[in-house]
Tab-separated table of C-alpha atoms and ligand atoms in Angstrom:
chain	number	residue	atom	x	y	z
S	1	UNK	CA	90.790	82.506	111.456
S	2	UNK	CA	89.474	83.252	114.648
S	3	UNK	CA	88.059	86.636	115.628
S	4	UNK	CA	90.861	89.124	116.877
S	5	UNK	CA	89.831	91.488	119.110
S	6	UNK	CA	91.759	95.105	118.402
S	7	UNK	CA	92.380	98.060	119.746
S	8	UNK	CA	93.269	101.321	118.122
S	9	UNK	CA	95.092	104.019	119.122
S	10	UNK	CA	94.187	107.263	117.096
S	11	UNK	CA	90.943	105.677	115.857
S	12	UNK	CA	89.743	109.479	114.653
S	13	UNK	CA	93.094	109.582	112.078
S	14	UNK	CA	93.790	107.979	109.251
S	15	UNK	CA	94.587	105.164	109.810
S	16	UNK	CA	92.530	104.452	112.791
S	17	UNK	CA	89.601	105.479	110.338
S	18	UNK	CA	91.040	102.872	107.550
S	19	UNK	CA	91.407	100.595	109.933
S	20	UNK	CA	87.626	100.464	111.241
S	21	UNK	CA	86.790	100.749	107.652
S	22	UNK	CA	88.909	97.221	107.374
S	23	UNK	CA	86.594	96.548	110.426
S	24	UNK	CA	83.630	96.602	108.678
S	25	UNK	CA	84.734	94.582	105.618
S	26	UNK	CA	84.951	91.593	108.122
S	27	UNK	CA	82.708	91.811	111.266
S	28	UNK	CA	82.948	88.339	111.542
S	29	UNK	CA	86.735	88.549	111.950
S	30	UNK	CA	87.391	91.212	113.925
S	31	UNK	CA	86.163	93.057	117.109
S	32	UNK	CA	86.894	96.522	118.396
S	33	UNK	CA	87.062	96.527	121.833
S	34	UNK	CA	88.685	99.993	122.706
S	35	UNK	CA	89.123	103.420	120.288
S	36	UNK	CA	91.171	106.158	121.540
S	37	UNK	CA	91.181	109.950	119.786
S	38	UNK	CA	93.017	113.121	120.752
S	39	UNK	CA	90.502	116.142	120.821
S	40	UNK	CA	88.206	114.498	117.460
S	41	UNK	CA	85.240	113.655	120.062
S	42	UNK	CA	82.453	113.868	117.727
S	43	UNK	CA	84.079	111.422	115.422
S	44	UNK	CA	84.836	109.335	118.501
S	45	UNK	CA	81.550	109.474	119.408
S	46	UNK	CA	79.861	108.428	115.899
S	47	UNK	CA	82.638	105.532	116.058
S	48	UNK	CA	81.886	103.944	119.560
S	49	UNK	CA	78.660	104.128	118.497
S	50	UNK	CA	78.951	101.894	115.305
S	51	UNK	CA	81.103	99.426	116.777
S	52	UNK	CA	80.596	99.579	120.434
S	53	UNK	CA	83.915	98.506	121.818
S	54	UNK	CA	84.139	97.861	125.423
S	55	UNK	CA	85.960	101.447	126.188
S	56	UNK	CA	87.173	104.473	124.671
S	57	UNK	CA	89.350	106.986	125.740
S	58	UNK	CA	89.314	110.877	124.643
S	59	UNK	CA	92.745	112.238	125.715
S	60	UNK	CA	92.129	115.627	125.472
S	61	UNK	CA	90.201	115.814	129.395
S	62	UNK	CA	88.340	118.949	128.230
S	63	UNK	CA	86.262	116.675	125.975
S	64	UNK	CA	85.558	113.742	127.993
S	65	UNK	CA	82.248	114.954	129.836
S	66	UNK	CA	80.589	116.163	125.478
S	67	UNK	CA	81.646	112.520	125.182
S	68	UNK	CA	80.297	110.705	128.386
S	69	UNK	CA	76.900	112.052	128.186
S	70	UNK	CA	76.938	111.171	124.408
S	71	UNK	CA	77.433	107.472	125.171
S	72	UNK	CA	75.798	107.336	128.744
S	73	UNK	CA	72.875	105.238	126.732
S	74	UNK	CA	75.924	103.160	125.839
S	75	UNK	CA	77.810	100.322	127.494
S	76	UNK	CA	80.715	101.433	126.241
S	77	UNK	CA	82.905	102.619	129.281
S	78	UNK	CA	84.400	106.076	128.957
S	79	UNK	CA	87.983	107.174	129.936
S	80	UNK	CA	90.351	110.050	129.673
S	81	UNK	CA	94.053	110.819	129.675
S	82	UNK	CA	97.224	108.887	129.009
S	83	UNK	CA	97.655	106.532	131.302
S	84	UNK	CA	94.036	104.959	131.232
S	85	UNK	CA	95.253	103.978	127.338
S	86	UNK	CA	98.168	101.921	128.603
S	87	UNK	CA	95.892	100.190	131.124
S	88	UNK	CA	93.377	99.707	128.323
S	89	UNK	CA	95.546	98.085	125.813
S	90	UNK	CA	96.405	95.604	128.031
S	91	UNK	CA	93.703	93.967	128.867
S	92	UNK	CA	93.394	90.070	128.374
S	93	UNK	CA	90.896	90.085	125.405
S	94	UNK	CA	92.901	92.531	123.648
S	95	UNK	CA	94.674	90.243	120.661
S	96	UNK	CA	96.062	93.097	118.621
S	97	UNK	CA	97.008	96.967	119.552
S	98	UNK	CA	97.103	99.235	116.655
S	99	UNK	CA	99.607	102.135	116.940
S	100	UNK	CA	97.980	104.638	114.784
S	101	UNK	CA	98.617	108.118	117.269
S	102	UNK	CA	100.744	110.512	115.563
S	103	UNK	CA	104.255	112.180	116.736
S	104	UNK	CA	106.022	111.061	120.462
S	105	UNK	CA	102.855	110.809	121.930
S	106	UNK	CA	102.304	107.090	120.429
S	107	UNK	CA	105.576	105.798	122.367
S	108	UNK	CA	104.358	105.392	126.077
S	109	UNK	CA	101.072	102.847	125.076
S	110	UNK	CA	102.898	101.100	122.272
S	111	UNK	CA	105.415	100.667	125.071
S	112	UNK	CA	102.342	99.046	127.158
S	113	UNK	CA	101.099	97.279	124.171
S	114	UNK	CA	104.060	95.501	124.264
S	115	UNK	CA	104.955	95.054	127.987
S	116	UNK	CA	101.637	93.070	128.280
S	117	UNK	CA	102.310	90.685	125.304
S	118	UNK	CA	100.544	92.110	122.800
S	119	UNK	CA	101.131	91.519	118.552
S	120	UNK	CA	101.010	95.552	117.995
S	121	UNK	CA	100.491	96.751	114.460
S	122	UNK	CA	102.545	99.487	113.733
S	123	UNK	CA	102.078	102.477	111.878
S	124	UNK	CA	103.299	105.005	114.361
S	125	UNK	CA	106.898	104.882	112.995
S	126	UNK	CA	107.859	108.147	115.607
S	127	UNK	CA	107.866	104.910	118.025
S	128	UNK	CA	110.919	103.460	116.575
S	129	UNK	CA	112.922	106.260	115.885
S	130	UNK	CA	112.685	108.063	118.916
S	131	UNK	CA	113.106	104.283	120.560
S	132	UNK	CA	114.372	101.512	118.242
S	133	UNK	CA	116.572	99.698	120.026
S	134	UNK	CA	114.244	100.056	123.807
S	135	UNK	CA	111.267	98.804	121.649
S	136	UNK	CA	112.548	95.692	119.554
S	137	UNK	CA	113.760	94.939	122.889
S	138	UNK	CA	110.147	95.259	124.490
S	139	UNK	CA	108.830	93.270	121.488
S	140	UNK	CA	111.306	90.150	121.944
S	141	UNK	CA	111.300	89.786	125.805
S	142	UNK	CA	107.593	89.973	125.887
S	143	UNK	CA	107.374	87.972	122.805
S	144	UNK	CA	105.022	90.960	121.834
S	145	UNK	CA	105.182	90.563	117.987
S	146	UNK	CA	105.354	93.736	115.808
S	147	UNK	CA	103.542	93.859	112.601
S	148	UNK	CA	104.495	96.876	110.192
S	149	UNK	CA	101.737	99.268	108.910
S	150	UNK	CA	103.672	101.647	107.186
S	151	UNK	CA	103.766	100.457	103.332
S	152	UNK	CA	106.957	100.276	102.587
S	153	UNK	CA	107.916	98.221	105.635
S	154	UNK	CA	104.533	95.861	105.340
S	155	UNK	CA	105.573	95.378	101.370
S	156	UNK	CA	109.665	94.484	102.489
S	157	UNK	CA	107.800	92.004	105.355
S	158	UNK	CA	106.183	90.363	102.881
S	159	UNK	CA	108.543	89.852	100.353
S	160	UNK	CA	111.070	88.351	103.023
S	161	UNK	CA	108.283	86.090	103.465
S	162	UNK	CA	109.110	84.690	100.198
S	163	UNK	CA	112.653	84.961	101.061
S	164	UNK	CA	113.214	81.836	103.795
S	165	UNK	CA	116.621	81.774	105.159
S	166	UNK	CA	118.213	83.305	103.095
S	167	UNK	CA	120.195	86.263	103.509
S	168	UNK	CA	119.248	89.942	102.427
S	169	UNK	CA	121.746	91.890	100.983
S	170	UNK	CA	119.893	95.007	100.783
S	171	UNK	CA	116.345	96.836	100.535
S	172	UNK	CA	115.312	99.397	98.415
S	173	UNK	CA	113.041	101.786	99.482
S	174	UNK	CA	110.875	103.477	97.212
S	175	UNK	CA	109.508	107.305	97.927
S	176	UNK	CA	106.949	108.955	96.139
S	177	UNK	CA	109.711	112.089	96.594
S	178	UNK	CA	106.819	114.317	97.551
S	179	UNK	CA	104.963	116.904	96.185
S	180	UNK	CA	108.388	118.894	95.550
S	181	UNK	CA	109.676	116.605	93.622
S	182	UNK	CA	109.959	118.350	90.301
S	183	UNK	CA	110.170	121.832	92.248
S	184	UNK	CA	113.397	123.550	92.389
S	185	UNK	CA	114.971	124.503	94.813
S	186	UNK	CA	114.453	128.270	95.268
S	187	UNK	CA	110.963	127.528	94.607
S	188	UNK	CA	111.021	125.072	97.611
S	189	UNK	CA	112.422	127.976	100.194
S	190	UNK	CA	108.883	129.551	99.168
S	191	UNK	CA	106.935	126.715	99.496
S	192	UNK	CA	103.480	127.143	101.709
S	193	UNK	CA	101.636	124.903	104.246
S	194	UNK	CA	99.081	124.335	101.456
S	195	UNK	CA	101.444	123.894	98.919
S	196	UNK	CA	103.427	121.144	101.113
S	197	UNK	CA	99.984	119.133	101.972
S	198	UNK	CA	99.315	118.197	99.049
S	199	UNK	CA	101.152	114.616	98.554
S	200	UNK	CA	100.117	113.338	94.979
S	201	UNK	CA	99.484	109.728	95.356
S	202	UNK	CA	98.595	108.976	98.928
S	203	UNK	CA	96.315	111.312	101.507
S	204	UNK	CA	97.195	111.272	105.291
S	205	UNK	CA	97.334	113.343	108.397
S	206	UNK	CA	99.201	116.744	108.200
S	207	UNK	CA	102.288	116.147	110.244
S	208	UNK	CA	103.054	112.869	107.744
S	209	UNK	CA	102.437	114.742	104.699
S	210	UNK	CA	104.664	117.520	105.699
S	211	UNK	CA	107.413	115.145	106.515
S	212	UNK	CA	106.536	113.380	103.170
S	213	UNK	CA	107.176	116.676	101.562
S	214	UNK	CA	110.582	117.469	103.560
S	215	UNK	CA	111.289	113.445	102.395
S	216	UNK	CA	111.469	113.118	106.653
S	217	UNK	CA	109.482	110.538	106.079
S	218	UNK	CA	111.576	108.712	104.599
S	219	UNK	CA	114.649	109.332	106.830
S	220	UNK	CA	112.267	107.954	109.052
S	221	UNK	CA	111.233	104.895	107.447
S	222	UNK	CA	114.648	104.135	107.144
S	223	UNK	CA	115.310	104.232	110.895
S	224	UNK	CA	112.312	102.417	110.877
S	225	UNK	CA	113.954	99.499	108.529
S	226	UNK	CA	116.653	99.527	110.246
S	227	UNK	CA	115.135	98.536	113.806
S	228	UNK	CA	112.594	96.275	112.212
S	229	UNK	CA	114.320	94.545	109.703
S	230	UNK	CA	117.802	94.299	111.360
S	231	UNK	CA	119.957	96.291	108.845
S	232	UNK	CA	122.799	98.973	108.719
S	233	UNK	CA	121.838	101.816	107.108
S	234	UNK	CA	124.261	101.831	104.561
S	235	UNK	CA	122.022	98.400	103.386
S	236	UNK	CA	119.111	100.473	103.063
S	237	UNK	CA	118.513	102.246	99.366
S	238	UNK	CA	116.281	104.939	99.018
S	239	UNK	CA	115.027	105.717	95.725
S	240	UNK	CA	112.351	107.710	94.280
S	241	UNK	CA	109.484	106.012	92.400
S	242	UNK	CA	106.907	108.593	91.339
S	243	UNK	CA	103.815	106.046	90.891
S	244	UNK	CA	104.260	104.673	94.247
S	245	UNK	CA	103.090	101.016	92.601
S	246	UNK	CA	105.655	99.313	94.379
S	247	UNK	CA	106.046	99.708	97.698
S	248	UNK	CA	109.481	98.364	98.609
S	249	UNK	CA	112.286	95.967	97.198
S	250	UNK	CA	114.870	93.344	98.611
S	251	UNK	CA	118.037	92.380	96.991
S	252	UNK	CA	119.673	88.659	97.333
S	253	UNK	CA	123.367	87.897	96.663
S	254	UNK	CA	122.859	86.921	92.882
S	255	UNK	CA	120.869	90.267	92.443
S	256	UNK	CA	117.190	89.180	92.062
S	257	UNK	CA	115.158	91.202	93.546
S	258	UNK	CA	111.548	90.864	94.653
S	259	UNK	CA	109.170	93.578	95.330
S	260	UNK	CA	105.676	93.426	96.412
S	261	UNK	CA	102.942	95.597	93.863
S	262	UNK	CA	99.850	97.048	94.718
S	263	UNK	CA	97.688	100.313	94.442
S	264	UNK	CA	98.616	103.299	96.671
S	265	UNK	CA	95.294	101.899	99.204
S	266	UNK	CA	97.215	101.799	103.031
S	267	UNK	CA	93.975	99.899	104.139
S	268	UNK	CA	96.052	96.554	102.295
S	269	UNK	CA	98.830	96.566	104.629
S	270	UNK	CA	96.622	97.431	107.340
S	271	UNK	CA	94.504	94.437	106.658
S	272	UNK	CA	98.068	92.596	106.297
S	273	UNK	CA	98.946	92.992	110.139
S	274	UNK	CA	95.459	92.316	111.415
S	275	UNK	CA	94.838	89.083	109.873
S	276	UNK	CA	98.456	87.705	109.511
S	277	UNK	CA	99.672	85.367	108.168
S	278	UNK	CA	96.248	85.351	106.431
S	279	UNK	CA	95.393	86.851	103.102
S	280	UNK	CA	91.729	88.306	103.473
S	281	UNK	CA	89.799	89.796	100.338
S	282	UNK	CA	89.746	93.581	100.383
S	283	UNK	CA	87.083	95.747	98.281
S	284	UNK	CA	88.844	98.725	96.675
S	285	UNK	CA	91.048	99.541	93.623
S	286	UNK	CA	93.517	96.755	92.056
S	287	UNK	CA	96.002	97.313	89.988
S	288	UNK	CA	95.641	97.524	85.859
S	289	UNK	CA	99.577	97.224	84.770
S	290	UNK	CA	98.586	98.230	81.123
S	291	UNK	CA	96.407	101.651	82.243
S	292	UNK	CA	99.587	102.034	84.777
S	293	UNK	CA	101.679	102.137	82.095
S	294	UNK	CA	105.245	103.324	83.317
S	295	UNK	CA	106.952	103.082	86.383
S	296	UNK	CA	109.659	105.014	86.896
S	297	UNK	CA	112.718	105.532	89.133
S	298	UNK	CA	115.068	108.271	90.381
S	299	UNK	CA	117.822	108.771	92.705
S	300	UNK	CA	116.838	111.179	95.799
S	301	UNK	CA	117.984	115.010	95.763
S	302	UNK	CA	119.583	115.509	99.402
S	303	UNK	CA	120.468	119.125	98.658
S	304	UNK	CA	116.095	119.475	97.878
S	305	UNK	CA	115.628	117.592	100.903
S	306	UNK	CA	118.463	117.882	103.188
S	307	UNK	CA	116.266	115.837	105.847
S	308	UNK	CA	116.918	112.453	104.150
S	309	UNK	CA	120.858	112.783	104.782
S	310	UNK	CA	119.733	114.259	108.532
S	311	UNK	CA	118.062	111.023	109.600
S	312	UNK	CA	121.061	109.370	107.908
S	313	UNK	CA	123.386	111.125	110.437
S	314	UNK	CA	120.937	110.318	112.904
S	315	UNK	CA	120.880	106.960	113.032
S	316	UNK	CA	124.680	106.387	111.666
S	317	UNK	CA	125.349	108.296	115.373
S	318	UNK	CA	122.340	106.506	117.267
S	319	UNK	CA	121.579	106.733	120.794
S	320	UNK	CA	119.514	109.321	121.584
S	321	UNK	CA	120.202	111.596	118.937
S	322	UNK	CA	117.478	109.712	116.666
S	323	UNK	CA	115.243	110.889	119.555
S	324	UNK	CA	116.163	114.358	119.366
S	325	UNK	CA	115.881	114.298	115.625
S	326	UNK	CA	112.174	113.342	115.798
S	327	UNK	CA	111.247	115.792	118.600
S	328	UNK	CA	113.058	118.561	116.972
S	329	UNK	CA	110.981	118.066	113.631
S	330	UNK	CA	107.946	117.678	115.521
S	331	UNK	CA	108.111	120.840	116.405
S	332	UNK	CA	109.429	122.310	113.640
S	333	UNK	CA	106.817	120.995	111.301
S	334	UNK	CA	103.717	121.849	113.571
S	335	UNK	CA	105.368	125.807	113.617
S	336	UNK	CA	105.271	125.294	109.864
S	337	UNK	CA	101.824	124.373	109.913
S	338	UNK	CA	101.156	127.225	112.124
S	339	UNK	CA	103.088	129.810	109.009
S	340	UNK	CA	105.553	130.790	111.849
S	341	UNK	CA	108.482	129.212	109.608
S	342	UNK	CA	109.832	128.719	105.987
S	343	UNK	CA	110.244	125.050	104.483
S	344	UNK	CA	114.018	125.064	104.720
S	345	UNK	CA	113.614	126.269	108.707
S	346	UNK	CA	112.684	122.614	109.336
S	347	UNK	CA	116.206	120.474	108.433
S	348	UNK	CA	117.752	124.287	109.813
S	349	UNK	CA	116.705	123.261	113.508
S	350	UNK	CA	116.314	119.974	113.254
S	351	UNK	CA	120.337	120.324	112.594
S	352	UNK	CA	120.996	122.650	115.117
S	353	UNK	CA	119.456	120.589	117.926
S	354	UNK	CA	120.719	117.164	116.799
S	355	UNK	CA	124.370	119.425	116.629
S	356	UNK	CA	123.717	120.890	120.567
S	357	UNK	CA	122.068	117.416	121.975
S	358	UNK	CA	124.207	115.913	124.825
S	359	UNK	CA	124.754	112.432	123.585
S	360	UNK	CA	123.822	108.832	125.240
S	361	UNK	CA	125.135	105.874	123.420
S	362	UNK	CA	122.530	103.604	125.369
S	363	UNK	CA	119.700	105.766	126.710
S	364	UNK	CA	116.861	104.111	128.747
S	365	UNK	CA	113.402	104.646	128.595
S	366	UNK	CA	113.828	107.769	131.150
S	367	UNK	CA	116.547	109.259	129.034
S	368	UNK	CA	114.285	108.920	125.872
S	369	UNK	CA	111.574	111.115	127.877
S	370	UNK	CA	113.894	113.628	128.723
S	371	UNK	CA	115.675	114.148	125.711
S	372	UNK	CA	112.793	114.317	124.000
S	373	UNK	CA	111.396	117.125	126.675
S	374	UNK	CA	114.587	118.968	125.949
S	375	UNK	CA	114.897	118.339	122.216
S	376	UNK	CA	111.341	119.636	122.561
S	377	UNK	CA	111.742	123.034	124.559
S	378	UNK	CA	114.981	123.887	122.962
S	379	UNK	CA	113.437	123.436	119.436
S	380	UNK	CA	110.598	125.972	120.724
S	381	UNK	CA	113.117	128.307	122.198
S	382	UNK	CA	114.894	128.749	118.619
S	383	UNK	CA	111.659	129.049	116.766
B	401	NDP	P1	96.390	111.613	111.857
B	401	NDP	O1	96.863	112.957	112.250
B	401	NDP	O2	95.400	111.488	110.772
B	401	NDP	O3	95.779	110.870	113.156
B	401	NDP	C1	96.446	110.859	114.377
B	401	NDP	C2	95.614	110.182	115.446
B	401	NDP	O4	96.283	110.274	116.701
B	401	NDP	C3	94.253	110.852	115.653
B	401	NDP	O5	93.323	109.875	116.059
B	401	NDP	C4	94.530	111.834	116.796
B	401	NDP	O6	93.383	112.172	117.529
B	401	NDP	C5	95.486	111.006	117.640
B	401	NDP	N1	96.386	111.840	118.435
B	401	NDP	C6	97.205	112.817	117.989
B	401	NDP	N2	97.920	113.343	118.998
B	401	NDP	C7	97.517	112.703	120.125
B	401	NDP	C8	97.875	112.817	121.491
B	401	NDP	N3	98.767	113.703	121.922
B	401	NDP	N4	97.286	111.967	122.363
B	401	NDP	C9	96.377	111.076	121.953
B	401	NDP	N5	95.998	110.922	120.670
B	401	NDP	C10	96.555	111.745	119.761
B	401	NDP	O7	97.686	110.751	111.544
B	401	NDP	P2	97.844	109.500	110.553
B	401	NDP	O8	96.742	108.541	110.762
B	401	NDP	O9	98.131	109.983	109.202
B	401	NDP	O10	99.207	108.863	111.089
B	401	NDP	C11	99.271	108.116	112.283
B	401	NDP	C12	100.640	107.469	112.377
B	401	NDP	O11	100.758	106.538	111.313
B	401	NDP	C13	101.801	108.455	112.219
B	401	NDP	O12	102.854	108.045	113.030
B	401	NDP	C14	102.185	108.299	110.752
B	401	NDP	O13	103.543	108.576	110.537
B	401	NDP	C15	101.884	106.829	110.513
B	401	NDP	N6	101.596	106.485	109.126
B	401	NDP	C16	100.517	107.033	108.497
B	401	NDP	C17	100.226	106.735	107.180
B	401	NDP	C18	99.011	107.273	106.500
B	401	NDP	O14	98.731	106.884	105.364
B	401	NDP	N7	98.243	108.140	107.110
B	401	NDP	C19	101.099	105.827	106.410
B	401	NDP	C20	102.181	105.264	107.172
B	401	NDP	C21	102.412	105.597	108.480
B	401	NDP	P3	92.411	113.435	117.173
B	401	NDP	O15	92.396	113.587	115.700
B	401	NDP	O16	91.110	112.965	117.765
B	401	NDP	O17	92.963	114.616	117.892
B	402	MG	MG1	105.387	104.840	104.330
């Protein structure tokens, strides 16, 4: 393979972290040449300094000058503020973008990415909800390929791999179900910040492991199937798989299925998208079936987690109303965060905006932004 130069978008998160740590497994492979971060400048800072990339950018302006004089020993250029990221992204040595920013705020580079012809590896999912149909657009006229990040979508990619021509009849998608799982229901309403972050198998930024815990999640991720994978919704099957050992499932006409296996580690689809089609060796956990024992499966609760069945109406409507959907919870889960709402406040308002959203059957980019702005406000207005 030759090197790939990358460039990450929310290189302090998660992911972005997973991903330099991927980074480091093959310096001979890959090259950072920019790292963006929100407000994390001191991580930014110890970052650009172990992989020098060609540029960063700090978003949050009140930061950039702590993080210019902290790399003016550097070559490492230094930029703040939204718009220098979409420049960024597109330069000519960049060979992959990866969308690893959290929330809305991912959709206007990844939009870049993909304008200037670049394979973008996806894990921002908030991308394709709140713009599905605008971005799979973006992706095929640029010819702007996108690789999945998020498990479940990198494990269905690479089982239809395996699949040729031939037709899928449906996926299954497996959820952990949360940390709520076994909870009931009144016990749910009660439920606190610090009971809802912690997920049992896999550890990620807040706003994902609250919407993991609402099972948003994985109303999003099938939105997210939906764009990427071409299917109805009613071809998508959630189901609950407490282990999370495999990731996701297609179904042929006859009824086999394949699934792809692996340890909850997100750095192996990571890895995936950056090297693709290649397989590359990864250090870390592998799976032991016999010490794994059981795996077990359950059908979703939608009166527990009455978000599932809202992203369901979401994208069964479409439009815009996905869009409101995601800007609604956005807010709704960072007022959770903040303990200025209960659990069951989040689907509530999420509802009540998706209900009072003026609807566009084919909204352009410009109608995303502003429903999303008013989605937004109004969703702060009711809190
Ligand atoms: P984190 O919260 O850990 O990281 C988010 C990153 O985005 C940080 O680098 C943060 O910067 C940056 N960021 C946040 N807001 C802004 C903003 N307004 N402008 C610029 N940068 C911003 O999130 P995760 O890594 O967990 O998730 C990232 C995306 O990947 C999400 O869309 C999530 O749904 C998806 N995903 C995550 C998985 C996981 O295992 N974590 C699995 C599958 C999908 P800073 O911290 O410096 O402020
Ligand atoms: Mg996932």
């Amino acid at each position: 393979m030759k090197k790939r130069h990358i460039a990450i978008l929310g290189a302090t998160g998660s992911i972005g972290t997973q991903t330099l740590d991927v980074v480091r497994q093959h310096p001979d492979l890959f090259e950072v040449d920019l790292l963006t971060a929100g407000s994390n400048a001191d991580l930014l800072i110890t970052e650009a300094r172990e992989f020098d990339p060609a540029a960063v950018v700090i978003c949050n302006e009140v930061k950039f000058d702590q993080v210019r004089e902290a790399l003016r020993d550097t070559d490492v250029k230094v930029f703040t503020g939204t718009q220098s990221m979409c420049d960024l992204v597109a330069a000519e040595t960049v060979d992959i973008v990866v969308a690893a920013m959290v929330g809305f705020s991912g959709l206007r580079p990844t939009v870049a990415a993909l304008k200037a012809g670049k394979a973008v590896a996806l894990a921002n999912k908030e991308t394709l909800v709140a713009a599905g149909d605008l971005v799979m657009d973006l992706s095929r006229t640029h010819h702007a390929p996108i690789l999945p990040v998020d498990s479940e979508h990198s494990a269905i990619f690479q089982c239809l791999l395996a699949a040729g021509d031939n037709p899928v009849e449906k996926i299954h998608l497996t959820a952990s179900g949360g940390p709520f799982r076994t909870w009931p229901r009144e016990r749910i309403a009660l439920a606190s910040k610090t009971d809802a972050l912690k997920h049992p198998n896999w550890s990620m930024g807040a706003k994902i492991t609250i919407d993991s815990a609402t099972m948003m999640n994985k109303g999003f991720e099938v939105i997210e199937a939906c764009w990427l994978f071409e299917k109805a919704p009613e071809d998508i099957h959630v189901v609950v798989h407490p282990e999370s050992v495999i990731h996701s499932m297609i179904e042929f006409a006859d009824g086999a299925v394949l699934a792809q296996l692996g340890c909850p580690d997100m750095r192996v689809p990571i890895q995936f998208a950056l090297a693709f089609p290649e397989r590359l060796p990864l250090k870390g956990e592998k799976l032991d079936f016999a010490k794994t024992g059981r795996l077990t499966f359950e059908e979703p609760d939608r009166t527990k987690f009455p978000c599932l069945s809202l992203a369901f109406e979401a994208v069964g409507r479409g439009g815009n109303i996905p869009c409101a959907l995601n800007a609604a919870n956005e807010v709704a889960v960072k007022a959770f965060l903040e303990d200025r709402i209960g659990f069951y406040d989040i689907p509530d308002i999420i509802g009540k905006i998706m209900a009072q959203t003026p609807y566009i059957a084919k909204p352009s980019l410009e109608d995303i932004f502003e429903t999303n702005d008013a989605a937004y406000a109004a969703a702060e207005r009711m809190i």
